[in-house]
Short mmCIF file of C-alpha atoms in Angstrom, two decimals:
data_model
loop_
_atom_site.label_atom_id
_atom_site.label_comp_id
_atom_site.label_asym_id
_atom_site.label_seq_id
_atom_site.Cartn_x
_atom_site.Cartn_y
_atom_site.Cartn_z
CA MET A 27 -20.13 31.63 -78.36
CA ILE A 28 -20.61 29.02 -81.23
CA SER A 29 -21.85 30.49 -84.45
CA GLU A 30 -23.53 28.54 -87.16
CA GLU A 31 -20.13 28.70 -89.23
CA SER A 32 -18.12 26.77 -86.47
CA GLU A 33 -20.29 23.61 -87.20
CA LEU A 34 -20.62 22.36 -83.85
CA SER A 35 -22.93 19.77 -83.61
CA ILE A 36 -24.09 17.99 -80.36
CA ARG A 37 -25.67 14.39 -80.65
CA PRO A 38 -25.91 11.42 -78.44
CA ALA A 39 -22.85 9.12 -78.24
CA GLN A 40 -22.50 6.14 -79.47
CA ALA A 41 -20.08 2.97 -78.31
CA ARG A 42 -17.97 3.63 -80.60
CA ASP A 43 -17.47 7.64 -79.78
CA PHE A 44 -15.55 6.48 -76.59
CA ALA A 45 -12.49 6.51 -78.43
CA GLY A 46 -12.71 10.33 -78.86
CA ILE A 47 -14.36 10.79 -75.31
CA TRP A 48 -11.66 9.07 -73.67
CA PRO A 49 -8.80 11.21 -74.41
CA ILE A 50 -11.09 14.27 -73.22
CA PHE A 51 -11.90 12.50 -70.17
CA ARG A 52 -8.39 11.52 -69.14
CA ALA A 53 -6.96 14.90 -69.73
CA VAL A 54 -9.69 16.63 -67.66
CA VAL A 55 -9.65 14.50 -64.79
CA ALA A 56 -5.83 14.20 -64.87
CA ALA A 57 -5.49 18.12 -64.33
CA GLY A 58 -7.01 17.38 -60.85
CA ASP A 59 -8.92 20.86 -60.99
CA ALA A 60 -12.61 20.19 -61.54
CA TYR A 61 -13.65 16.71 -61.18
CA ALA A 62 -13.42 14.58 -57.97
CA TYR A 63 -12.78 11.36 -60.43
CA ALA A 64 -9.48 10.15 -59.38
CA PRO A 65 -6.73 11.65 -61.80
CA GLU A 66 -5.73 8.06 -62.38
CA THR A 67 -9.25 6.68 -63.38
CA SER A 68 -8.94 3.53 -65.88
CA MET A 69 -10.27 3.94 -69.24
CA ALA A 70 -12.64 0.77 -68.22
CA GLU A 71 -13.98 2.55 -65.22
CA ALA A 72 -14.20 5.89 -67.20
CA ARG A 73 -16.40 3.96 -69.55
CA ARG A 74 -18.61 2.79 -66.89
CA LEU A 75 -19.09 6.01 -65.46
CA TRP A 76 -19.69 7.97 -68.56
CA MET A 77 -21.13 5.47 -71.29
CA GLU A 78 -23.32 3.04 -69.18
CA PRO A 79 -26.89 3.28 -67.92
CA PRO A 80 -27.89 5.57 -65.81
CA ALA A 81 -25.80 7.66 -67.74
CA VAL A 82 -26.71 8.84 -71.27
CA PRO A 83 -23.68 10.22 -73.05
CA PHE A 84 -23.56 13.05 -75.78
CA VAL A 85 -20.72 14.14 -78.04
CA ALA A 86 -19.91 17.67 -79.28
CA VAL A 87 -18.27 17.30 -82.82
CA GLN A 88 -16.64 20.05 -84.69
CA ASP A 89 -14.96 19.32 -87.98
CA GLY A 90 -15.34 15.54 -87.78
CA ARG A 91 -13.74 15.59 -84.12
CA ILE A 92 -15.07 15.11 -80.85
CA VAL A 93 -14.12 18.15 -78.93
CA GLY A 94 -16.30 17.91 -75.87
CA THR A 95 -18.81 15.33 -74.08
CA TYR A 96 -21.39 15.33 -71.58
CA ALA A 97 -23.30 12.81 -69.73
CA LEU A 98 -26.94 13.23 -68.22
CA ARG A 99 -28.08 11.05 -65.44
CA PRO A 100 -30.87 11.09 -62.54
CA ASN A 101 -29.23 12.90 -59.68
CA GLN A 102 -30.81 10.40 -57.23
CA PRO A 103 -32.66 7.13 -57.57
CA GLY A 104 -36.52 6.69 -56.96
CA LEU A 105 -38.14 9.77 -55.40
CA GLY A 106 -35.43 11.87 -56.53
CA ASP A 107 -35.15 10.88 -60.25
CA HIS A 108 -36.89 13.81 -61.40
CA VAL A 109 -33.71 15.97 -60.89
CA GLY A 110 -31.16 15.08 -63.50
CA ASN A 111 -27.52 15.87 -63.10
CA CYS A 112 -25.06 16.71 -65.92
CA GLY A 113 -21.10 16.38 -66.17
CA TYR A 114 -19.49 18.31 -69.00
CA MET A 115 -16.20 18.02 -70.36
CA THR A 116 -14.32 19.94 -73.07
CA HIS A 117 -11.25 18.85 -74.77
CA PRO A 118 -8.19 20.98 -73.67
CA ASP A 119 -7.66 22.15 -77.22
CA ALA A 120 -11.00 23.50 -77.84
CA ARG A 121 -11.56 25.78 -74.58
CA GLY A 122 -12.79 28.99 -74.94
CA ARG A 123 -14.75 28.44 -78.15
CA GLY A 124 -18.08 28.35 -76.56
CA VAL A 125 -18.14 24.41 -76.43
CA GLY A 126 -19.11 24.05 -72.88
CA GLY A 127 -22.07 26.63 -73.32
CA ALA A 128 -23.37 24.98 -76.22
CA MET A 129 -23.24 21.53 -74.42
CA CYS A 130 -24.97 23.22 -71.53
CA ALA A 131 -27.69 24.52 -73.76
CA HIS A 132 -28.17 21.34 -75.30
CA SER A 133 -28.54 19.42 -71.99
CA LEU A 134 -31.19 21.68 -70.95
CA VAL A 135 -33.27 20.46 -73.99
CA ALA A 136 -32.30 16.92 -73.79
CA ALA A 137 -33.18 16.89 -69.98
CA ARG A 138 -36.57 18.24 -70.57
CA GLU A 139 -36.97 15.76 -73.22
CA ARG A 140 -36.22 12.82 -70.77
CA GLY A 141 -39.00 14.32 -68.44
CA TYR A 142 -36.68 15.76 -65.75
CA THR A 143 -38.01 18.93 -64.31
CA ALA A 144 -34.68 20.44 -63.07
CA LEU A 145 -30.86 20.16 -63.00
CA GLN A 146 -28.53 19.76 -60.18
CA PHE A 147 -24.60 20.04 -60.23
CA ASN A 148 -23.41 18.46 -57.08
CA PHE A 149 -19.79 19.30 -57.44
CA VAL A 150 -18.90 22.66 -58.99
CA VAL A 151 -15.26 23.29 -57.69
CA ALA A 152 -15.67 27.09 -56.37
CA SER A 153 -12.19 27.68 -57.91
CA ASN A 154 -13.39 26.97 -61.20
CA GLU A 155 -15.03 30.52 -61.67
CA THR A 156 -15.25 30.15 -65.64
CA ALA A 157 -17.61 26.91 -64.99
CA VAL A 158 -19.51 28.88 -62.30
CA ARG A 159 -20.09 32.03 -64.44
CA LEU A 160 -20.93 29.69 -67.16
CA TRP A 161 -23.76 27.85 -65.44
CA GLN A 162 -24.79 31.07 -64.16
CA ARG A 163 -25.65 32.50 -67.24
CA HIS A 164 -27.46 29.33 -68.12
CA GLY A 165 -29.86 29.85 -65.35
CA PHE A 166 -28.12 27.86 -62.49
CA ALA A 167 -28.03 29.10 -59.19
CA VAL A 168 -25.70 28.19 -56.23
CA VAL A 169 -27.85 26.48 -53.66
CA GLY A 170 -25.10 25.21 -51.44
CA ARG A 171 -21.57 25.48 -50.76
CA VAL A 172 -19.66 22.63 -49.06
CA PRO A 173 -16.61 23.79 -47.32
CA GLY A 174 -13.11 21.93 -48.52
CA ALA A 175 -14.92 19.05 -50.23
CA PHE A 176 -12.45 18.97 -53.03
CA ARG A 177 -8.84 18.29 -52.91
CA HIS A 178 -7.39 20.42 -55.79
CA ARG A 179 -4.11 19.41 -57.23
CA LEU A 180 -2.59 22.83 -56.80
CA LEU A 181 -4.64 24.90 -54.49
CA GLY A 182 -5.40 22.15 -51.72
CA PRO A 183 -8.82 22.00 -49.99
CA ILE A 184 -11.61 24.03 -52.10
CA ASP A 185 -15.00 24.51 -51.53
CA VAL A 186 -17.45 22.75 -53.80
CA LEU A 187 -20.83 24.37 -54.96
CA ILE A 188 -24.11 22.93 -55.44
CA MET A 189 -25.91 24.76 -58.44
CA HIS A 190 -29.54 24.14 -59.59
CA ARG A 191 -32.03 25.32 -62.20
CA ALA A 192 -35.50 24.24 -62.97
CA LEU A 193 -36.46 23.15 -66.49
CA MET B 4 -31.17 9.03 -25.24
CA ILE B 5 -29.82 5.78 -24.92
CA SER B 6 -28.65 5.05 -21.38
CA GLU B 7 -26.35 2.08 -20.25
CA GLU B 8 -29.20 -0.06 -19.16
CA SER B 9 -30.85 -0.20 -22.65
CA GLU B 10 -28.25 -1.97 -23.78
CA LEU B 11 -27.63 -0.67 -27.29
CA SER B 12 -24.51 -1.81 -29.05
CA ILE B 13 -23.53 -0.74 -32.31
CA ARG B 14 -21.08 -2.48 -34.38
CA PRO B 15 -19.84 -3.24 -38.21
CA ALA B 16 -22.32 -5.46 -39.91
CA GLN B 17 -21.76 -8.82 -41.16
CA ALA B 18 -23.42 -10.13 -44.31
CA ARG B 19 -25.56 -12.50 -42.18
CA ASP B 20 -26.88 -9.10 -40.36
CA PHE B 21 -28.90 -8.25 -43.81
CA ALA B 22 -31.50 -10.71 -42.55
CA GLY B 23 -32.14 -8.21 -39.76
CA ILE B 24 -31.29 -4.93 -41.92
CA TRP B 25 -33.68 -5.66 -44.99
CA PRO B 26 -36.88 -5.56 -42.87
CA ILE B 27 -35.75 -1.89 -41.56
CA PHE B 28 -34.80 -0.84 -45.24
CA ARG B 29 -37.81 -1.99 -46.51
CA ALA B 30 -39.81 -0.26 -44.07
CA VAL B 31 -38.27 3.20 -44.14
CA VAL B 32 -37.91 3.26 -48.15
CA ALA B 33 -41.70 2.16 -48.35
CA ALA B 34 -42.79 4.95 -46.25
CA GLY B 35 -41.77 7.41 -49.10
CA ASP B 36 -41.07 10.31 -46.73
CA ALA B 37 -37.22 10.29 -45.92
CA TYR B 38 -34.72 8.34 -48.63
CA ALA B 39 -34.89 8.79 -52.40
CA TYR B 40 -34.56 4.97 -52.79
CA ALA B 41 -37.53 3.93 -54.96
CA PRO B 42 -40.13 2.39 -52.19
CA GLU B 43 -40.24 -1.03 -54.40
CA THR B 44 -36.47 -1.14 -54.21
CA SER B 45 -35.79 -4.90 -54.19
CA MET B 46 -33.90 -6.87 -51.22
CA ALA B 47 -30.95 -7.72 -53.91
CA GLU B 48 -30.75 -3.87 -54.60
CA ALA B 49 -31.08 -3.02 -50.96
CA ARG B 50 -28.06 -5.43 -50.34
CA ARG B 51 -25.91 -4.01 -53.13
CA LEU B 52 -26.54 -0.28 -51.75
CA TRP B 53 -26.08 -1.09 -48.08
CA MET B 54 -23.75 -4.09 -47.79
CA GLU B 55 -21.39 -3.80 -50.67
CA PRO B 56 -17.85 -1.53 -51.04
CA PRO B 57 -17.90 1.42 -50.81
CA ALA B 58 -20.57 1.04 -48.37
CA VAL B 59 -19.54 -0.12 -44.84
CA PRO B 60 -22.58 -0.95 -42.84
CA PHE B 61 -23.23 -0.90 -39.31
CA VAL B 62 -25.89 -2.16 -37.02
CA ALA B 63 -27.38 -0.92 -33.68
CA VAL B 64 -28.51 -4.10 -31.79
CA GLN B 65 -31.04 -4.07 -28.59
CA ASP B 66 -31.91 -7.19 -26.73
CA GLY B 67 -30.32 -9.05 -29.41
CA ARG B 68 -32.36 -7.47 -32.06
CA ILE B 69 -31.16 -5.19 -35.15
CA VAL B 70 -33.17 -1.92 -34.24
CA GLY B 71 -31.02 0.31 -36.71
CA THR B 72 -28.32 0.22 -39.32
CA TYR B 73 -26.31 2.86 -41.12
CA ALA B 74 -23.90 2.71 -43.80
CA LEU B 75 -20.72 4.92 -44.26
CA ARG B 76 -19.26 5.49 -47.66
CA PRO B 77 -17.13 8.13 -49.64
CA ASN B 78 -19.50 10.88 -50.87
CA GLN B 79 -17.38 11.48 -53.87
CA PRO B 80 -14.56 9.39 -55.61
CA GLY B 81 -11.02 10.33 -55.73
CA LEU B 82 -10.49 13.84 -54.84
CA GLY B 83 -13.47 14.07 -52.99
CA ASP B 84 -13.24 10.98 -50.90
CA HIS B 85 -12.10 12.56 -47.62
CA VAL B 86 -15.63 13.59 -47.20
CA GLY B 87 -17.72 10.82 -46.01
CA ASN B 88 -21.60 10.23 -46.37
CA CYS B 89 -23.97 8.34 -44.05
CA GLY B 90 -27.40 6.99 -44.14
CA TYR B 91 -29.10 5.98 -40.97
CA MET B 92 -32.60 3.94 -40.70
CA THR B 93 -34.06 3.31 -37.59
CA HIS B 94 -36.76 0.35 -37.35
CA PRO B 95 -40.16 1.94 -37.06
CA ASP B 96 -40.67 -0.16 -33.63
CA ALA B 97 -37.70 1.31 -32.16
CA ARG B 98 -38.11 5.03 -32.96
CA GLY B 99 -38.07 7.82 -29.97
CA ARG B 100 -35.42 5.88 -28.09
CA GLY B 101 -32.56 7.53 -29.25
CA VAL B 102 -31.18 4.94 -31.69
CA GLY B 103 -30.67 7.53 -34.65
CA GLY B 104 -28.82 9.75 -32.32
CA ALA B 105 -26.52 6.91 -30.97
CA MET B 106 -25.97 5.82 -34.40
CA CYS B 107 -24.88 9.50 -35.30
CA ALA B 108 -22.44 9.76 -32.72
CA HIS B 109 -21.14 6.26 -33.54
CA SER B 110 -20.59 7.42 -37.04
CA LEU B 111 -18.54 10.58 -36.43
CA VAL B 112 -15.99 8.01 -34.54
CA ALA B 113 -16.10 5.41 -37.12
CA ALA B 114 -15.72 7.96 -40.27
CA ARG B 115 -12.64 9.71 -38.04
CA GLU B 116 -11.01 6.31 -37.65
CA ARG B 117 -11.29 5.58 -41.64
CA GLY B 118 -9.58 8.89 -42.22
CA TYR B 119 -12.62 10.87 -43.21
CA THR B 120 -12.07 14.74 -42.33
CA ALA B 121 -16.10 15.41 -42.87
CA LEU B 122 -19.40 14.16 -43.22
CA GLN B 123 -21.83 15.25 -45.60
CA PHE B 124 -25.63 14.58 -46.02
CA ASN B 125 -26.70 15.10 -49.58
CA PHE B 126 -30.56 14.31 -49.18
CA VAL B 127 -32.09 15.47 -46.02
CA VAL B 128 -35.94 15.70 -46.59
CA ALA B 129 -36.75 19.29 -45.23
CA SER B 130 -40.10 17.95 -43.82
CA ASN B 131 -38.42 15.48 -41.84
CA GLU B 132 -37.62 18.00 -38.96
CA THR B 133 -36.72 15.33 -36.36
CA ALA B 134 -33.84 14.43 -38.46
CA VAL B 135 -32.79 17.98 -39.49
CA ARG B 136 -32.56 18.97 -35.53
CA LEU B 137 -31.08 15.32 -34.56
CA TRP B 138 -28.38 16.08 -37.05
CA GLN B 139 -27.95 19.73 -36.00
CA ARG B 140 -27.64 18.78 -32.46
CA HIS B 141 -24.87 16.59 -33.51
CA GLY B 142 -22.92 19.46 -35.11
CA PHE B 143 -24.13 19.24 -38.69
CA ALA B 144 -24.89 22.58 -40.27
CA VAL B 145 -27.31 23.18 -43.37
CA VAL B 146 -24.79 24.00 -46.06
CA GLY B 147 -27.39 23.91 -49.16
CA ARG B 148 -31.12 23.68 -49.80
CA VAL B 149 -32.19 22.08 -53.27
CA PRO B 150 -36.02 22.95 -54.08
CA GLY B 151 -38.52 20.24 -54.82
CA ALA B 152 -35.81 17.42 -54.92
CA PHE B 153 -37.66 14.99 -53.35
CA ARG B 154 -41.38 13.71 -54.34
CA HIS B 155 -42.71 12.90 -50.84
CA ARG B 156 -45.34 10.41 -50.96
CA LEU B 157 -47.78 12.52 -48.79
CA LEU B 158 -46.47 16.05 -49.32
CA GLY B 159 -45.62 16.18 -52.88
CA PRO B 160 -42.53 17.91 -53.97
CA ILE B 161 -40.15 18.85 -50.75
CA ASP B 162 -36.97 20.86 -50.57
CA VAL B 163 -33.93 18.79 -49.73
CA LEU B 164 -31.21 19.98 -47.43
CA ILE B 165 -27.43 19.41 -47.72
CA MET B 166 -25.78 19.04 -44.32
CA HIS B 167 -22.02 19.01 -43.27
CA ARG B 168 -19.66 18.76 -40.39
CA ALA B 169 -16.17 18.66 -39.85
CA LEU B 170 -14.63 15.80 -37.97
#
């Protein structure tokens, strides 16, 4: 977990932060083991997905370097827009240091501040057990399981979990 | 159910069909009981959602009149795009005549033809029991339930079901 001396700070992302977000997005998506985004997603498309409304992007900064990022958005339009959705990405070099957990905790507060009454993850790859356990520790429950909905680069078709927590 | 003499035909929609689709979209969405789309969704936005890629729209035509419409699209990008998603809308005046069931059956074939290996519905409002039973009759199973994810115009917060079937 992040301790105070690790100097991890999480804040809303500015347009210029995309320079630090893009390498993370590219590496995470290229791995083909956690996100549906096509491994070859272009920089322009990544910017649109992560930085443009309705997405609200955040960055986790440590020692002046962006080590993680998350984007918060309504999970549905209109009559479903009280439920938020988040995607989190940690730089491959910064894994195992609690960055994901710190971003998740931050996102719960950020979502509440923006009026969301729940968060829903639509696409938690079941083989990504570290993530599943992390979200569970942060109060998320598995509310659905879709068989074979993800084509994992190494493992082939993998179930996808839907996770949810009230805020 | 649709019988042969009812002359219901289902075909890909052309741009000009939007004139017949829009009144259906508007009526269904304004009811606020089945779709997340904001009840006040504009015509331009409806056109974008229903008619533009990646959505592939279809219409159900009876006696020369568009009585129903559905849109087929990938449920996720990239590594999740083998699972399709459909939204179906029947004109309020044409309910109870099997139009929804006929569109569902048609969409299973259309999805298979386009290479999808499954269909997933992300947002089946649990109070919409007619729809839930209809999808179940067409082979869909409930694979998830999200508490209170829909603000029903009359009933307030209602659970949302995720339904799925392999193709």
